[in-house]
Coordinates of C-alpha atoms and ligand atoms in Angstrom, one line a residue:
M14 CA -0.1 -0.1 0.0
L15 CA 3.1 2.5 0.8
E16 CA 6.4 2.1 -0.5
V17 CA 8.9 4.8 0.5
T18 CA 12.3 4.3 -1.4
D19 CA 15.6 6.2 -0.3
L20 CA 13.6 9.1 1.1
T21 CA 15.5 12.2 2.0
A22 CA 13.5 14.9 3.8
G23 CA 14.2 17.8 6.0
Y24 CA 13.7 21.5 6.3
N25 CA 15.3 24.5 4.2
G26 CA 17.0 22.3 2.1
L27 CA 19.0 20.7 5.0
A28 CA 18.1 16.7 5.3
V29 CA 17.2 15.5 8.8
V30 CA 16.2 12.0 7.3
R31 CA 18.3 10.3 4.6
G32 CA 17.9 7.0 2.7
V33 CA 14.9 6.0 4.5
T34 CA 13.0 3.0 2.8
V35 CA 9.9 1.9 4.3
T36 CA 7.1 -0.4 3.1
V37 CA 3.5 -0.9 4.4
G38 CA 1.3 -3.6 2.8
R39 CA -2.5 -3.7 2.6
G40 CA -3.7 -4.9 5.9
E41 CA -0.5 -4.3 7.6
V42 CA 0.4 -2.5 10.7
V43 CA 3.8 -1.0 10.7
A44 CA 5.5 0.8 13.7
L45 CA 8.2 3.7 13.0
L46 CA 10.4 3.8 16.5
G47 CA 13.0 5.8 17.7
P48 CA 14.2 8.5 20.1
N49 CA 13.2 11.9 20.1
G50 CA 14.6 13.9 17.2
A51 CA 15.1 10.7 15.2
G52 CA 13.2 12.0 12.1
K53 CA 9.8 10.0 12.7
T54 CA 7.5 12.9 12.2
T55 CA 9.4 14.2 9.3
T56 CA 9.2 10.9 7.5
L57 CA 5.3 10.7 8.2
K58 CA 5.0 14.3 7.2
A59 CA 6.8 13.4 3.8
V60 CA 4.1 10.3 3.4
A61 CA 1.2 12.4 4.1
G62 CA 2.1 15.6 1.8
L63 CA 3.0 18.1 4.3
L64 CA 6.7 18.2 3.6
K65 CA 8.1 17.9 0.0
P66 CA 10.9 15.3 0.0
L67 CA 14.3 16.2 -1.1
G68 CA 15.0 12.8 -2.6
G69 CA 13.8 9.6 -3.1
T70 CA 10.3 8.1 -3.9
I71 CA 6.9 7.6 -2.2
S72 CA 4.1 5.5 -3.8
V73 CA 0.6 4.6 -2.4
D74 CA -1.5 1.7 -3.9
G75 CA 0.8 2.0 -7.0
A76 CA 0.7 5.5 -7.5
A77 CA 3.6 8.1 -7.3
T78 CA 2.7 10.7 -4.4
A79 CA 6.0 12.4 -3.7
G80 CA 5.7 16.0 -3.4
R81 CA 2.0 16.0 -4.0
P82 CA 0.2 18.2 -1.3
A83 CA -1.5 16.6 1.3
H84 CA -5.0 17.6 0.2
V85 CA -4.3 15.8 -3.1
L86 CA -2.8 12.7 -0.8
A87 CA -6.2 13.0 1.1
R88 CA -8.2 12.3 -1.9
R89 CA -6.1 9.4 -2.9
G90 CA -6.6 7.9 0.6
V91 CA -3.8 9.0 2.8
A92 CA -5.0 10.2 6.2
L93 CA -2.7 11.4 8.7
V94 CA -3.5 11.7 12.5
P95 CA -1.0 14.4 13.5
E96 CA 1.0 14.8 17.0
D97 CA -1.4 17.5 18.2
R98 CA -4.5 15.4 17.2
A99 CA -6.1 18.5 15.2
I100 CA -9.6 17.8 16.4
F101 CA -12.0 21.1 16.7
A102 CA -12.2 21.6 20.2
D103 CA -15.5 23.7 20.3
L104 CA -17.4 21.2 18.0
T105 CA -19.3 18.2 19.4
T106 CA -17.6 14.7 18.7
R107 CA -20.4 14.3 16.0
E108 CA -19.7 17.5 14.6
N109 CA -16.1 16.7 14.2
L110 CA -16.9 13.3 12.6
R111 CA -19.5 15.0 10.3
V112 CA -16.9 17.7 8.9
A113 CA -14.5 14.9 8.1
A114 CA -17.5 12.9 6.4
S115 CA -18.5 15.5 4.2
G116 CA -21.9 14.5 2.9
K117 CA -21.5 10.8 3.4
A118 CA -21.8 11.3 7.2
K119 CA -24.4 8.5 8.5
D120 CA -22.8 5.3 7.1
R121 CA -19.3 6.8 7.6
E122 CA -20.3 7.6 11.4
A123 CA -21.8 4.0 12.0
E124 CA -18.3 2.3 10.8
V125 CA -16.5 4.7 13.1
L126 CA -18.6 4.0 16.0
D127 CA -18.3 0.3 15.2
L128 CA -14.5 0.4 15.5
L129 CA -14.5 3.0 18.4
P130 CA -17.7 2.4 20.5
E131 CA -16.4 4.4 23.5
L132 CA -17.0 7.5 21.1
R133 CA -20.7 6.9 21.3
K134 CA -21.2 8.4 24.6
C135 CA -19.3 11.4 23.7
L136 CA -20.9 12.2 20.4
N137 CA -22.9 15.4 21.8
R138 CA -19.9 16.5 24.0
K139 CA -17.4 19.3 22.9
A140 CA -14.1 17.7 21.6
G141 CA -12.4 19.9 24.0
L142 CA -13.7 18.5 27.2
L143 CA -12.9 14.8 26.3
S144 CA -10.6 13.1 27.9
G145 CA -7.0 12.6 26.2
G146 CA -7.7 9.0 25.3
E147 CA -11.3 10.0 24.1
Q148 CA -10.0 12.6 22.2
Q149 CA -7.5 10.4 20.4
M150 CA -9.9 8.0 19.5
L151 CA -11.8 11.0 17.8
A152 CA -8.5 11.9 15.9
V153 CA -8.4 8.5 14.7
G154 CA -12.2 8.3 14.0
R155 CA -12.0 11.6 11.9
A156 CA -9.1 9.8 9.8
L157 CA -11.0 6.9 9.3
V158 CA -14.5 8.7 8.1
G159 CA -12.5 9.0 4.6
R160 CA -11.9 5.4 4.4
P161 CA -8.3 5.8 3.9
K162 CA -6.3 3.2 2.0
L163 CA -3.3 4.2 4.2
L164 CA -3.4 5.5 7.8
V165 CA -0.7 7.3 9.2
V166 CA -0.6 8.1 13.0
D167 CA 2.0 10.2 14.6
E168 CA 2.5 9.5 18.4
M169 CA -0.5 7.5 18.9
S170 CA -0.4 7.5 22.6
L171 CA 1.2 10.9 23.4
G172 CA 0.4 11.6 27.2
L173 CA -1.9 8.7 27.5
A174 CA -1.8 5.9 30.4
P175 CA -0.6 2.6 29.3
V176 CA -4.0 1.2 29.8
V177 CA -5.4 3.5 27.4
V178 CA -2.8 2.9 24.9
Q179 CA -3.5 -0.8 25.3
R180 CA -7.2 -0.2 24.2
L181 CA -6.1 2.4 21.2
L182 CA -3.5 0.1 19.7
P183 CA -5.6 -2.9 18.9
V184 CA -7.9 -0.4 17.1
L185 CA -5.1 -0.3 14.4
R186 CA -5.4 -4.1 13.9
D187 CA -9.1 -3.7 13.2
V188 CA -8.9 -0.8 10.8
A189 CA -6.0 -3.1 9.0
A190 CA -8.4 -5.9 9.2
R191 CA -10.5 -4.0 6.6
G192 CA -7.7 -3.5 4.2
T193 CA -6.1 -0.4 5.2
G194 CA -2.2 0.0 5.6
V195 CA -1.2 1.6 8.9
L196 CA 2.1 3.2 9.8
V197 CA 2.3 4.2 13.4
V198 CA 4.9 6.3 15.3
E199 CA 4.4 4.9 18.9
Q200 CA 6.6 5.7 22.1
H201 CA 5.5 2.6 24.0
V202 CA 7.8 0.3 22.3
H203 CA 6.8 -2.8 23.9
L204 CA 3.1 -2.3 23.6
A205 CA 3.7 -1.4 20.0
L206 CA 5.4 -4.8 19.2
E207 CA 2.5 -6.6 20.8
V208 CA 0.2 -5.3 18.2
V209 CA 2.1 -4.2 14.8
D210 CA 3.4 -6.9 12.3
R211 CA 6.7 -5.2 11.7
A212 CA 8.8 -2.2 12.9
Y213 CA 11.5 0.0 11.7
V214 CA 14.0 1.8 14.1
L215 CA 15.0 5.4 13.2
T216 CA 18.0 7.1 14.8
H217 CA 19.7 10.2 13.6
G218 CA 17.3 10.4 10.4
R219 CA 18.7 6.8 9.4
L220 CA 17.1 3.2 9.8
V221 CA 19.1 1.4 12.0
M222 CA 16.8 -1.7 12.3
E223 CA 13.9 -3.3 10.9
G224 CA 12.0 -6.7 11.4
T225 CA 9.0 -8.5 12.3
A226 CA 7.6 -7.6 15.8
E227 CA 8.4 -11.0 16.6
R228 CA 12.1 -10.6 15.7
L229 CA 12.6 -7.4 17.7
R230 CA 10.8 -8.6 20.5
S231 CA 13.1 -11.7 20.6
D232 CA 16.1 -9.5 20.0
E233 CA 15.7 -7.0 22.7
G234 CA 19.2 -6.2 23.3
L235 CA 19.9 -5.4 20.0
L236 CA 16.8 -3.4 19.6
A237 CA 17.6 -1.3 22.7
A238 CA 21.0 -0.7 21.6
S239 CA 19.8 0.4 18.1
Y240 CA 17.1 2.5 19.7
F241 CA 19.3 4.5 21.8
G242 CA 21.6 5.0 18.6
D243 CA 24.5 3.3 20.6
Q244 CA 26.2 1.7 17.6
R245 CA 29.1 0.4 19.7
A246 CA 26.9 -1.2 22.2
A247 CA 25.0 -2.9 19.5
E248 CA 28.5 -4.1 17.9
R249 CA 29.5 -5.2 21.4
L250 CA 26.3 -7.2 21.7
V251 CA 26.7 -8.7 18.3
A252 CA 30.1 -9.7 18.8
S253 CA 29.8 -11.1 22.3
S254 CA 27.1 -13.6 21.0
G255 CA 29.4 -14.6 18.3
G256 CA 27.5 -12.9 15.3
S257 CA 29.2 -10.0 13.0
A258 CA 28.0 -6.4 13.1
E259 CA 26.9 -6.9 9.5
S260 CA 24.4 -9.6 10.1
P261 CA 23.1 -9.0 13.3
E262 CA 20.1 -11.4 12.0
A263 CA 22.2 -14.3 12.8
A264 CA 23.2 -13.5 16.4
P265 CA 21.1 -15.0 19.4
L266 CA 21.1 -11.7 21.8
E267 CA 20.8 -11.5 25.6
P268 CA 18.0 -8.9 26.7
R269 CA 19.2 -5.6 28.3
G270 CA 17.4 -3.3 30.3
P271 CA 13.8 -2.4 29.6
L272 CA 12.7 0.0 26.9
P273 CA 10.5 2.8 27.2
Ligands
ATP310 N1 9.9 22.5 11.0 C1 11.1 22.4 11.4 N2 12.4 23.2 10.9 C2 13.7 22.9 11.2 N3 13.9 21.6 11.8 C3 12.9 20.8 12.1 C4 11.6 21.0 11.9 N4 11.0 20.1 12.3 C5 11.9 19.2 12.8 N5 12.9 19.6 12.7 C6 14.3 19.0 13.1 O1 14.1 17.6 12.6 C7 14.8 16.6 13.3 C8 13.9 15.6 13.3 O2 12.7 15.9 13.8 P1 11.5 15.1 14.0 O3 10.3 15.9 14.5 O4 11.1 14.4 12.7 O5 11.5 14.1 15.1 P2 10.7 12.9 15.8 O6 11.6 11.5 15.6 O7 9.3 12.9 15.1 O8 10.9 13.3 17.4 P3 10.0 13.1 18.5 O9 10.0 11.8 18.8 O10 10.7 14.1 19.6 O11 8.6 13.5 18.0 C9 15.1 17.3 14.6 O12 16.3 17.6 15.0 C10 14.2 18.5 14.5 O13 14.9 19.5 15.5
MG311 MG1 7.7 13.3 16.4

């Protein structure tokens, strides 16, 4: 559904993300992980058309999209839930959903409430008065009324308690089960790896690791080392387990400290 190849993106002509290659299949949930400032939001913005890439190619459902503006990409089925959630605080939940549904309100609203039943009790409340978790559900719901081919969610659980995250992340699986590809940035690495199919780790604007969630869960030492951009620690871990730094896949690794 999404193919990003050798993406370079940044601001004022300066690259902060380099050589990033990411794919998301139809019905697949993929996480983009990495520490603060790694370039996760920058990558998502390029995918959603909010930032013109400096290089590389992006395609959605087979059509080249790099450099197309966000409103064009929205029509082509790319929906972004931004970090700040971007809901209308003074409108009710229902009004927020209807604005996004533009005309096809009834069916779409029912679909969204099916996926996010907690929103039913919020329909007539102003979005600004909802809890953080409810607001995030609404933000995801708003993105879903357009029946996107690709759903892109930045910082799914920013400021939310783990118990709320545990409720929200599986919604992405339900969305994917309807054929949508999902790309999510998630700070709760362990919770994300329970839900997603695959993940990429980005540090300092470059991909340092990728794999199935199962593999990343089992290679926690290498994941932790790459996540924190500690290349030497990663190499030590690989060396101490008899592998080579070039082919960490082969190395059985000891778990290290807990990830965030
Ligand atoms: N509008 C901007 N203008 C200039 N530099 C920016 C801009 N937005 C982000 N950057 C820089 O680009 C780099 C990557 O930022 P980005 O927001 O993509 O990181 P991130 O991985 O999403 O981090 P976080 O986890 O904190 O959200 C950072 O060094 C940041 O300072
Ligand atoms: Mg970010």
